[in-house]
mmCIF file of C-alpha atoms in Angstrom:
data_model
loop_
_atom_site.group_PDB
_atom_site.id
_atom_site.type_symbol
_atom_site.label_atom_id
_atom_site.label_comp_id
_atom_site.label_asym_id
_atom_site.label_seq_id
_atom_site.Cartn_x
_atom_site.Cartn_y
_atom_site.Cartn_z
ATOM 1 C CA UNK A 1 0.757 13.894 13.362
ATOM 2 C CA UNK A 2 -0.750 11.578 10.801
ATOM 3 C CA UNK A 3 1.443 10.023 8.152
ATOM 4 C CA UNK A 4 -0.361 9.553 4.779
ATOM 5 C CA UNK A 5 1.536 7.023 2.679
ATOM 6 C CA UNK A 6 0.623 6.212 -0.952
ATOM 7 C CA UNK A 7 1.966 3.111 -2.670
ATOM 8 C CA UNK A 8 2.269 3.731 -6.432
ATOM 9 C CA UNK A 9 3.841 2.054 -9.389
ATOM 10 C CA UNK A 10 4.373 2.582 -13.145
ATOM 11 C CA UNK A 11 2.564 -0.693 -13.940
ATOM 12 C CA UNK A 12 0.718 -3.495 -12.232
ATOM 13 C CA UNK A 13 2.349 -6.547 -10.772
ATOM 14 C CA UNK A 14 4.856 -4.666 -8.623
ATOM 15 C CA UNK A 15 3.558 -6.141 -5.399
ATOM 16 C CA UNK A 16 2.431 -2.858 -3.875
ATOM 17 C CA UNK A 17 -0.915 -4.299 -2.590
ATOM 18 C CA UNK A 18 0.849 -7.095 -0.687
ATOM 19 C CA UNK A 19 3.281 -4.653 0.802
ATOM 20 C CA UNK A 20 0.688 -2.064 1.669
ATOM 21 C CA UNK A 21 -1.614 -4.639 3.327
ATOM 22 C CA UNK A 22 1.210 -6.239 5.327
ATOM 23 C CA UNK A 23 2.572 -2.847 6.390
ATOM 24 C CA UNK A 24 -0.839 -1.714 7.555
ATOM 25 C CA UNK A 25 -1.343 -4.885 9.570
ATOM 26 C CA UNK A 26 2.102 -4.681 11.142
ATOM 27 C CA UNK A 27 1.584 -1.022 12.181
ATOM 28 C CA UNK A 28 -1.824 -1.833 13.718
ATOM 29 C CA UNK A 29 -0.252 -4.719 15.634
ATOM 30 C CA UNK A 30 2.354 -2.308 17.010
ATOM 31 C CA UNK A 31 -0.536 -0.255 18.497
ATOM 32 C CA UNK A 32 -1.082 2.404 15.821
ATOM 33 C CA UNK A 33 -4.456 3.380 14.427
ATOM 34 C CA UNK A 34 -4.309 2.669 10.730
ATOM 35 C CA UNK A 35 -6.689 3.236 7.787
ATOM 36 C CA UNK A 36 -5.998 1.272 4.587
ATOM 37 C CA UNK A 37 -7.630 2.611 1.492
ATOM 38 C CA UNK A 38 -8.115 0.763 -1.805
ATOM 39 C CA UNK A 39 -7.926 3.658 -4.271
ATOM 40 C CA UNK A 40 -6.713 1.318 -7.124
ATOM 41 C CA UNK A 41 -10.179 1.989 -8.509
ATOM 42 C CA UNK A 42 -9.482 0.393 -11.927
ATOM 43 C CA UNK A 43 -8.412 -2.939 -10.482
ATOM 44 C CA UNK A 44 -9.317 -3.075 -6.830
ATOM 45 C CA UNK A 45 -8.127 -6.123 -4.961
ATOM 46 C CA UNK A 46 -8.359 -5.557 -1.204
ATOM 47 C CA UNK A 47 -11.873 -7.052 -1.073
ATOM 48 C CA UNK A 48 -10.370 -10.284 -2.517
ATOM 49 C CA UNK A 49 -7.246 -10.161 -0.342
ATOM 50 C CA UNK A 50 -9.289 -9.752 2.932
ATOM 51 C CA UNK A 51 -12.154 -11.909 1.552
ATOM 52 C CA UNK A 52 -14.698 -9.274 2.512
ATOM 53 C CA UNK A 53 -17.521 -7.551 0.618
ATOM 54 C CA UNK A 54 -18.937 -4.525 2.432
ATOM 55 C CA UNK A 55 -22.417 -3.085 2.062
ATOM 56 C CA UNK A 56 -20.965 0.361 1.283
ATOM 57 C CA UNK A 57 -17.828 1.006 -0.807
ATOM 58 C CA UNK A 58 -15.407 3.862 -0.905
ATOM 59 C CA UNK A 59 -16.973 4.605 -4.338
ATOM 60 C CA UNK A 60 -20.222 5.397 -2.399
ATOM 61 C CA UNK A 61 -18.408 7.930 -0.241
ATOM 62 C CA UNK A 62 -16.902 9.648 -3.328
ATOM 63 C CA UNK A 63 -20.396 9.881 -4.827
ATOM 64 C CA UNK A 64 -22.004 11.150 -1.612
ATOM 65 C CA UNK A 65 -24.129 8.002 -1.272
ATOM 66 C CA UNK A 66 -22.616 6.891 2.013
ATOM 67 C CA UNK A 67 -20.982 8.417 5.078
ATOM 68 C CA UNK A 68 -17.450 7.623 6.083
ATOM 69 C CA UNK A 69 -18.493 5.501 9.094
ATOM 70 C CA UNK A 70 -20.410 3.227 6.706
ATOM 71 C CA UNK A 71 -17.456 2.882 4.317
ATOM 72 C CA UNK A 72 -14.549 2.386 6.755
ATOM 73 C CA UNK A 73 -14.816 -1.209 8.049
ATOM 74 C CA UNK A 74 -13.134 -2.237 11.267
ATOM 75 C CA UNK A 75 -10.973 -5.266 10.324
ATOM 76 C CA UNK A 76 -8.905 -5.294 13.533
ATOM 77 C CA UNK A 77 -10.243 -8.789 14.206
ATOM 78 C CA UNK A 78 -8.298 -10.142 11.266
ATOM 79 C CA UNK A 79 -5.083 -9.089 13.057
ATOM 80 C CA UNK A 80 -6.269 -10.618 16.290
ATOM 81 C CA UNK A 81 -6.515 -14.012 14.481
ATOM 82 C CA UNK A 82 -2.704 -14.005 14.605
ATOM 83 C CA UNK A 83 -1.831 -11.607 17.394
ATOM 84 C CA UNK A 84 -3.152 -12.004 20.945
ATOM 85 C CA UNK A 85 -5.274 -8.935 21.730
ATOM 86 C CA UNK A 86 -3.339 -8.427 24.956
ATOM 87 C CA UNK A 87 -0.078 -8.610 23.079
ATOM 88 C CA UNK A 88 -1.064 -5.753 20.787
ATOM 89 C CA UNK A 89 0.554 -2.585 21.984
ATOM 90 C CA UNK A 90 -1.738 0.221 22.889
ATOM 91 C CA UNK A 91 -5.033 0.451 21.094
ATOM 92 C CA UNK A 92 -4.058 -0.678 17.598
ATOM 93 C CA UNK A 93 -6.849 -0.493 15.008
ATOM 94 C CA UNK A 94 -7.152 -1.398 11.326
ATOM 95 C CA UNK A 95 -9.868 0.165 9.251
ATOM 96 C CA UNK A 96 -10.220 -0.613 5.580
ATOM 97 C CA UNK A 97 -12.056 1.321 2.809
ATOM 98 C CA UNK A 98 -12.825 -1.142 -0.002
ATOM 99 C CA UNK A 99 -13.264 -0.182 -3.671
ATOM 100 C CA UNK A 100 -16.069 -1.749 -5.674
ATOM 101 C CA UNK A 101 -14.723 -4.185 -8.247
ATOM 102 C CA UNK A 102 -17.911 -4.287 -10.296
ATOM 103 C CA UNK A 103 -17.415 -3.305 -13.971
ATOM 104 C CA UNK A 104 -20.202 -0.728 -13.891
ATOM 105 C CA UNK A 105 -18.780 1.079 -10.939
ATOM 106 C CA UNK A 106 -15.286 1.132 -12.456
ATOM 107 C CA UNK A 107 -16.686 2.502 -15.750
ATOM 108 C CA UNK A 108 -18.541 5.165 -13.780
ATOM 109 C CA UNK A 109 -15.392 6.369 -12.143
ATOM 110 C CA UNK A 110 -13.495 6.217 -15.418
ATOM 111 C CA UNK A 111 -16.112 8.366 -17.058
ATOM 112 C CA UNK A 112 -15.863 10.971 -14.305
ATOM 113 C CA UNK A 113 -12.134 11.109 -14.767
ATOM 114 C CA UNK A 114 -12.700 12.354 -18.361
ATOM 115 C CA UNK A 115 -15.086 15.138 -17.345
ATOM 116 C CA UNK A 116 -13.066 18.290 -16.566
ATOM 117 C CA UNK A 117 -15.962 19.855 -14.608
ATOM 118 C CA UNK A 118 -15.874 17.041 -12.085
ATOM 119 C CA UNK A 119 -12.104 17.059 -11.534
ATOM 120 C CA UNK A 120 -11.992 19.726 -8.726
ATOM 121 C CA UNK A 121 -15.035 18.208 -6.926
ATOM 122 C CA UNK A 122 -13.387 14.790 -6.955
ATOM 123 C CA UNK A 123 -10.160 16.082 -5.592
ATOM 124 C CA UNK A 124 -12.074 17.801 -2.873
ATOM 125 C CA UNK A 125 -13.686 14.503 -1.896
ATOM 126 C CA UNK A 126 -10.239 12.933 -1.632
ATOM 127 C CA UNK A 127 -9.051 15.697 0.559
ATOM 128 C CA UNK A 128 -12.194 15.415 2.702
ATOM 129 C CA UNK A 129 -11.597 11.677 2.967
ATOM 130 C CA UNK A 130 -8.124 12.226 4.336
ATOM 131 C CA UNK A 131 -9.198 15.092 6.750
ATOM 132 C CA UNK A 132 -12.167 13.015 8.151
ATOM 133 C CA UNK A 133 -9.809 10.015 8.784
ATOM 134 C CA UNK A 134 -7.498 12.332 10.710
ATOM 135 C CA UNK A 135 -10.149 14.261 12.696
ATOM 136 C CA UNK A 136 -12.818 11.505 13.239
ATOM 137 C CA UNK A 137 -10.586 8.411 13.383
ATOM 138 C CA UNK A 138 -7.505 9.949 14.904
ATOM 139 C CA UNK A 139 -5.376 7.874 12.499
ATOM 140 C CA UNK A 140 -1.682 7.595 13.013
ATOM 141 C CA UNK A 141 -1.262 6.225 9.437
ATOM 142 C CA UNK A 142 -3.364 6.369 6.317
ATOM 143 C CA UNK A 143 -2.014 3.918 3.703
ATOM 144 C CA UNK A 144 -3.242 4.121 0.115
ATOM 145 C CA UNK A 145 -3.024 1.446 -2.524
ATOM 146 C CA UNK A 146 -3.232 3.582 -5.696
ATOM 147 C CA UNK A 147 -3.893 2.774 -9.363
ATOM 148 C CA UNK A 148 -0.650 2.265 -11.378
ATOM 149 C CA UNK A 149 0.504 4.743 -13.956
ATOM 150 C CA UNK A 150 -0.480 8.335 -14.709
ATOM 151 C CA UNK A 151 -4.220 8.352 -14.573
ATOM 152 C CA UNK A 152 -6.718 10.755 -13.140
ATOM 153 C CA UNK A 153 -7.580 8.809 -9.984
ATOM 154 C CA UNK A 154 -3.970 7.873 -9.438
ATOM 155 C CA UNK A 155 -2.898 11.600 -9.310
ATOM 156 C CA UNK A 156 -5.758 12.423 -6.928
ATOM 157 C CA UNK A 157 -4.512 9.629 -4.615
ATOM 158 C CA UNK A 158 -0.957 10.860 -4.768
ATOM 159 C CA UNK A 159 -2.087 14.445 -4.198
ATOM 160 C CA UNK A 160 -3.472 13.732 -0.656
ATOM 161 C CA UNK A 161 -0.344 11.878 0.515
ATOM 162 C CA UNK A 162 2.655 13.276 2.253
ATOM 163 C CA UNK A 163 4.911 10.248 1.542
ATOM 164 C CA UNK A 164 5.000 8.406 -1.758
ATOM 165 C CA UNK A 165 6.574 4.933 -2.136
ATOM 166 C CA UNK A 166 7.184 4.166 -5.788
ATOM 167 C CA UNK A 167 7.210 0.378 -5.947
ATOM 168 C CA UNK A 168 8.964 -1.283 -8.918
ATOM 169 C CA UNK A 169 10.621 -4.448 -10.170
ATOM 170 C CA UNK A 170 13.958 -4.692 -11.851
ATOM 171 C CA UNK A 171 12.925 -5.159 -15.420
ATOM 172 C CA UNK A 172 13.694 -2.741 -18.316
ATOM 173 C CA UNK A 173 10.070 -1.656 -19.008
ATOM 174 C CA UNK A 174 9.319 -0.965 -15.324
ATOM 175 C CA UNK A 175 12.583 0.951 -14.749
ATOM 176 C CA UNK A 176 12.188 3.085 -17.953
ATOM 177 C CA UNK A 177 8.518 3.865 -17.115
ATOM 178 C CA UNK A 178 9.393 4.667 -13.545
ATOM 179 C CA UNK A 179 12.138 7.021 -14.616
ATOM 180 C CA UNK A 180 9.800 8.982 -16.864
ATOM 181 C CA UNK A 181 6.942 9.034 -14.263
ATOM 182 C CA UNK A 182 9.324 10.255 -11.567
ATOM 183 C CA UNK A 183 10.103 13.341 -13.633
ATOM 184 C CA UNK A 184 6.554 13.862 -14.981
ATOM 185 C CA UNK A 185 4.679 13.600 -11.675
ATOM 186 C CA UNK A 186 6.932 13.252 -8.648
ATOM 187 C CA UNK A 187 9.076 16.297 -9.298
ATOM 188 C CA UNK A 188 5.893 18.424 -9.227
ATOM 189 C CA UNK A 189 4.623 16.901 -5.982
ATOM 190 C CA UNK A 190 8.086 17.362 -4.374
ATOM 191 C CA UNK A 191 7.697 21.116 -4.847
ATOM 192 C CA UNK A 192 4.573 20.899 -2.666
ATOM 193 C CA UNK A 193 6.546 19.263 0.144
ATOM 194 C CA UNK A 194 5.721 15.600 -0.631
ATOM 195 C CA UNK A 195 8.490 13.204 0.160
ATOM 196 C CA UNK A 196 9.118 10.482 -2.454
ATOM 197 C CA UNK A 197 11.114 7.265 -2.256
ATOM 198 C CA UNK A 198 11.775 4.217 -4.370
ATOM 199 C CA UNK A 199 10.799 0.826 -3.090
ATOM 200 C CA UNK A 200 12.331 -1.899 -5.278
ATOM 201 C CA UNK A 201 10.550 -5.135 -4.819
ATOM 202 C CA UNK A 202 11.232 -8.801 -5.793
ATOM 203 C CA UNK A 203 14.922 -8.030 -6.252
ATOM 204 C CA UNK A 204 17.201 -10.957 -7.200
ATOM 205 C CA UNK A 205 18.391 -12.547 -3.977
ATOM 206 C CA UNK A 206 17.207 -15.815 -2.820
ATOM 207 C CA UNK A 207 13.901 -17.623 -2.524
ATOM 208 C CA UNK A 208 12.626 -19.661 0.364
ATOM 209 C CA UNK A 209 11.423 -23.121 -0.773
ATOM 210 C CA UNK A 210 7.587 -23.283 -0.772
ATOM 211 C CA UNK A 211 7.891 -26.901 0.475
ATOM 212 C CA UNK A 212 8.642 -25.678 3.969
ATOM 213 C CA UNK A 213 5.961 -26.292 6.577
ATOM 214 C CA UNK A 214 4.401 -23.230 8.381
ATOM 215 C CA UNK A 215 6.477 -24.049 11.486
ATOM 216 C CA UNK A 216 9.690 -24.226 9.476
ATOM 217 C CA UNK A 217 8.961 -20.838 7.849
ATOM 218 C CA UNK A 218 8.463 -19.264 11.240
ATOM 219 C CA UNK A 219 11.421 -20.827 13.033
ATOM 220 C CA UNK A 220 14.065 -21.477 10.323
ATOM 221 C CA UNK A 221 17.289 -19.460 10.444
ATOM 222 C CA UNK A 222 17.797 -17.788 7.048
ATOM 223 C CA UNK A 223 21.054 -16.652 5.416
ATOM 224 C CA UNK A 224 21.476 -12.937 4.737
ATOM 225 C CA UNK A 225 20.282 -11.632 1.425
ATOM 226 C CA UNK A 226 22.767 -10.751 -1.320
ATOM 227 C CA UNK A 227 24.632 -7.462 -1.380
ATOM 228 C CA UNK A 228 22.428 -5.183 -3.541
ATOM 229 C CA UNK A 229 24.139 -1.882 -2.712
ATOM 230 C CA UNK A 230 25.453 -1.412 -6.244
ATOM 231 C CA UNK A 231 22.106 -2.123 -7.892
ATOM 232 C CA UNK A 232 20.298 0.186 -5.477
ATOM 233 C CA UNK A 233 22.885 3.012 -5.904
ATOM 234 C CA UNK A 234 22.683 2.853 -9.661
ATOM 235 C CA UNK A 235 18.879 2.801 -9.661
ATOM 236 C CA UNK A 236 18.635 5.720 -7.240
ATOM 237 C CA UNK A 237 21.025 7.746 -9.384
ATOM 238 C CA UNK A 238 19.084 6.978 -12.594
ATOM 239 C CA UNK A 239 15.673 7.855 -11.073
ATOM 240 C CA UNK A 240 16.911 10.728 -8.911
ATOM 241 C CA UNK A 241 15.199 9.448 -5.797
ATOM 242 C CA UNK A 242 16.360 7.813 -2.635
ATOM 243 C CA UNK A 243 15.648 4.151 -1.869
ATOM 244 C CA UNK A 244 13.754 3.675 1.390
ATOM 245 C CA UNK A 245 14.110 -0.196 1.319
ATOM 246 C CA UNK A 246 14.945 -2.988 -1.132
ATOM 247 C CA UNK A 247 12.953 -6.154 -0.865
ATOM 248 C CA UNK A 248 14.391 -9.384 -2.307
ATOM 249 C CA UNK A 249 12.192 -11.880 -4.117
ATOM 250 C CA UNK A 250 10.794 -14.245 -1.537
ATOM 251 C CA UNK A 251 8.805 -16.554 -3.866
ATOM 252 C CA UNK A 252 7.002 -18.428 -1.133
ATOM 253 C CA UNK A 253 5.424 -15.122 0.009
ATOM 254 C CA UNK A 254 5.151 -12.939 -3.084
ATOM 255 C CA UNK A 255 3.955 -15.545 -5.502
ATOM 256 C CA UNK A 256 1.879 -17.606 -3.112
ATOM 257 C CA UNK A 257 -1.791 -17.949 -4.135
ATOM 258 C CA UNK A 258 -2.857 -17.868 -0.517
ATOM 259 C CA UNK A 259 -0.533 -15.096 0.766
ATOM 260 C CA UNK A 260 -2.295 -13.236 3.595
ATOM 261 C CA UNK A 261 -0.727 -10.970 6.205
ATOM 262 C CA UNK A 262 2.462 -12.975 6.173
ATOM 263 C CA UNK A 263 4.170 -10.541 8.550
ATOM 264 C CA UNK A 264 1.816 -11.706 11.291
ATOM 265 C CA UNK A 265 1.593 -15.384 10.265
ATOM 266 C CA UNK A 266 5.321 -15.901 9.835
ATOM 267 C CA UNK A 267 7.098 -13.243 11.957
ATOM 268 C CA UNK A 268 10.444 -15.040 11.637
ATOM 269 C CA UNK A 269 10.384 -14.921 7.812
ATOM 270 C CA UNK A 270 12.932 -12.536 6.131
ATOM 271 C CA UNK A 271 9.968 -10.772 4.413
ATOM 272 C CA UNK A 272 8.620 -9.844 7.852
ATOM 273 C CA UNK A 273 11.974 -8.531 8.839
ATOM 274 C CA UNK A 274 12.229 -6.416 5.773
ATOM 275 C CA UNK A 275 8.756 -4.943 6.481
ATOM 276 C CA UNK A 276 9.780 -4.337 10.098
ATOM 277 C CA UNK A 277 12.693 -2.222 8.856
ATOM 278 C CA UNK A 278 10.350 -0.323 6.596
ATOM 279 C CA UNK A 279 7.733 0.269 9.329
ATOM 280 C CA UNK A 280 10.364 1.593 11.757
ATOM 281 C CA UNK A 281 12.329 3.642 9.307
ATOM 282 C CA UNK A 282 12.793 7.357 10.083
ATOM 283 C CA UNK A 283 11.024 8.320 6.902
ATOM 284 C CA UNK A 284 7.746 6.690 8.032
ATOM 285 C CA UNK A 285 7.731 7.582 11.686
ATOM 286 C CA UNK A 286 4.852 9.664 13.002
#
């Protein structure tokens, strides 16, 4: 069984790219075969996050200009920079499909989204992408970083997922928009069997000082996060969706300019512990 997980949000800045990338790396380190897709086609960022510019982009696959084997890049070596290959359980792999950040490519996709005659064909390409990753790559997990909001390419990304994680922050605009989006889109997808969960991020809690050394971040004993059960319960009731996890604000991770695969670099950090709980949750098991 392959689990296809889409990270979505009402607006940008929710931290979904950081969580999606770290979760993908953690699962691969555990021995799973993982494909990470940058389908945030309006503001792609995985090429910057992984500091990699491929010859062929996921845009090329969607336009029948490149085959999937040219688009999906084996980035397992980035995990092996922090995890000994022999320590990786099983045959963990991480492939990434990068989206082209060039303005012309973004405008091209935007134009297609406005043409009704191309809508069905585009959705078919998304379905083909998912099915090929399952049949040809034998993926355990397909993790999708989607475009925020209710847009054509966002909905296509959500349509091919079986599990949706709606990432949000606790501000009025985000909560109100999330509430509306949950009813406008997610209720329809639920009828098709898709499972949807809320993933509050950067909740008030505590922040680890960014003055700590790398060794201190990895070894320091941290106090438990604040009790957020009341906040979570109220939000879940307002939105009408269960909360799969609630991640406090760890400023040294989530606002760091050089954040990269922190779950592997700092396995003792509370952020890594939170992602561990998410990765091993019953809702995401394959």
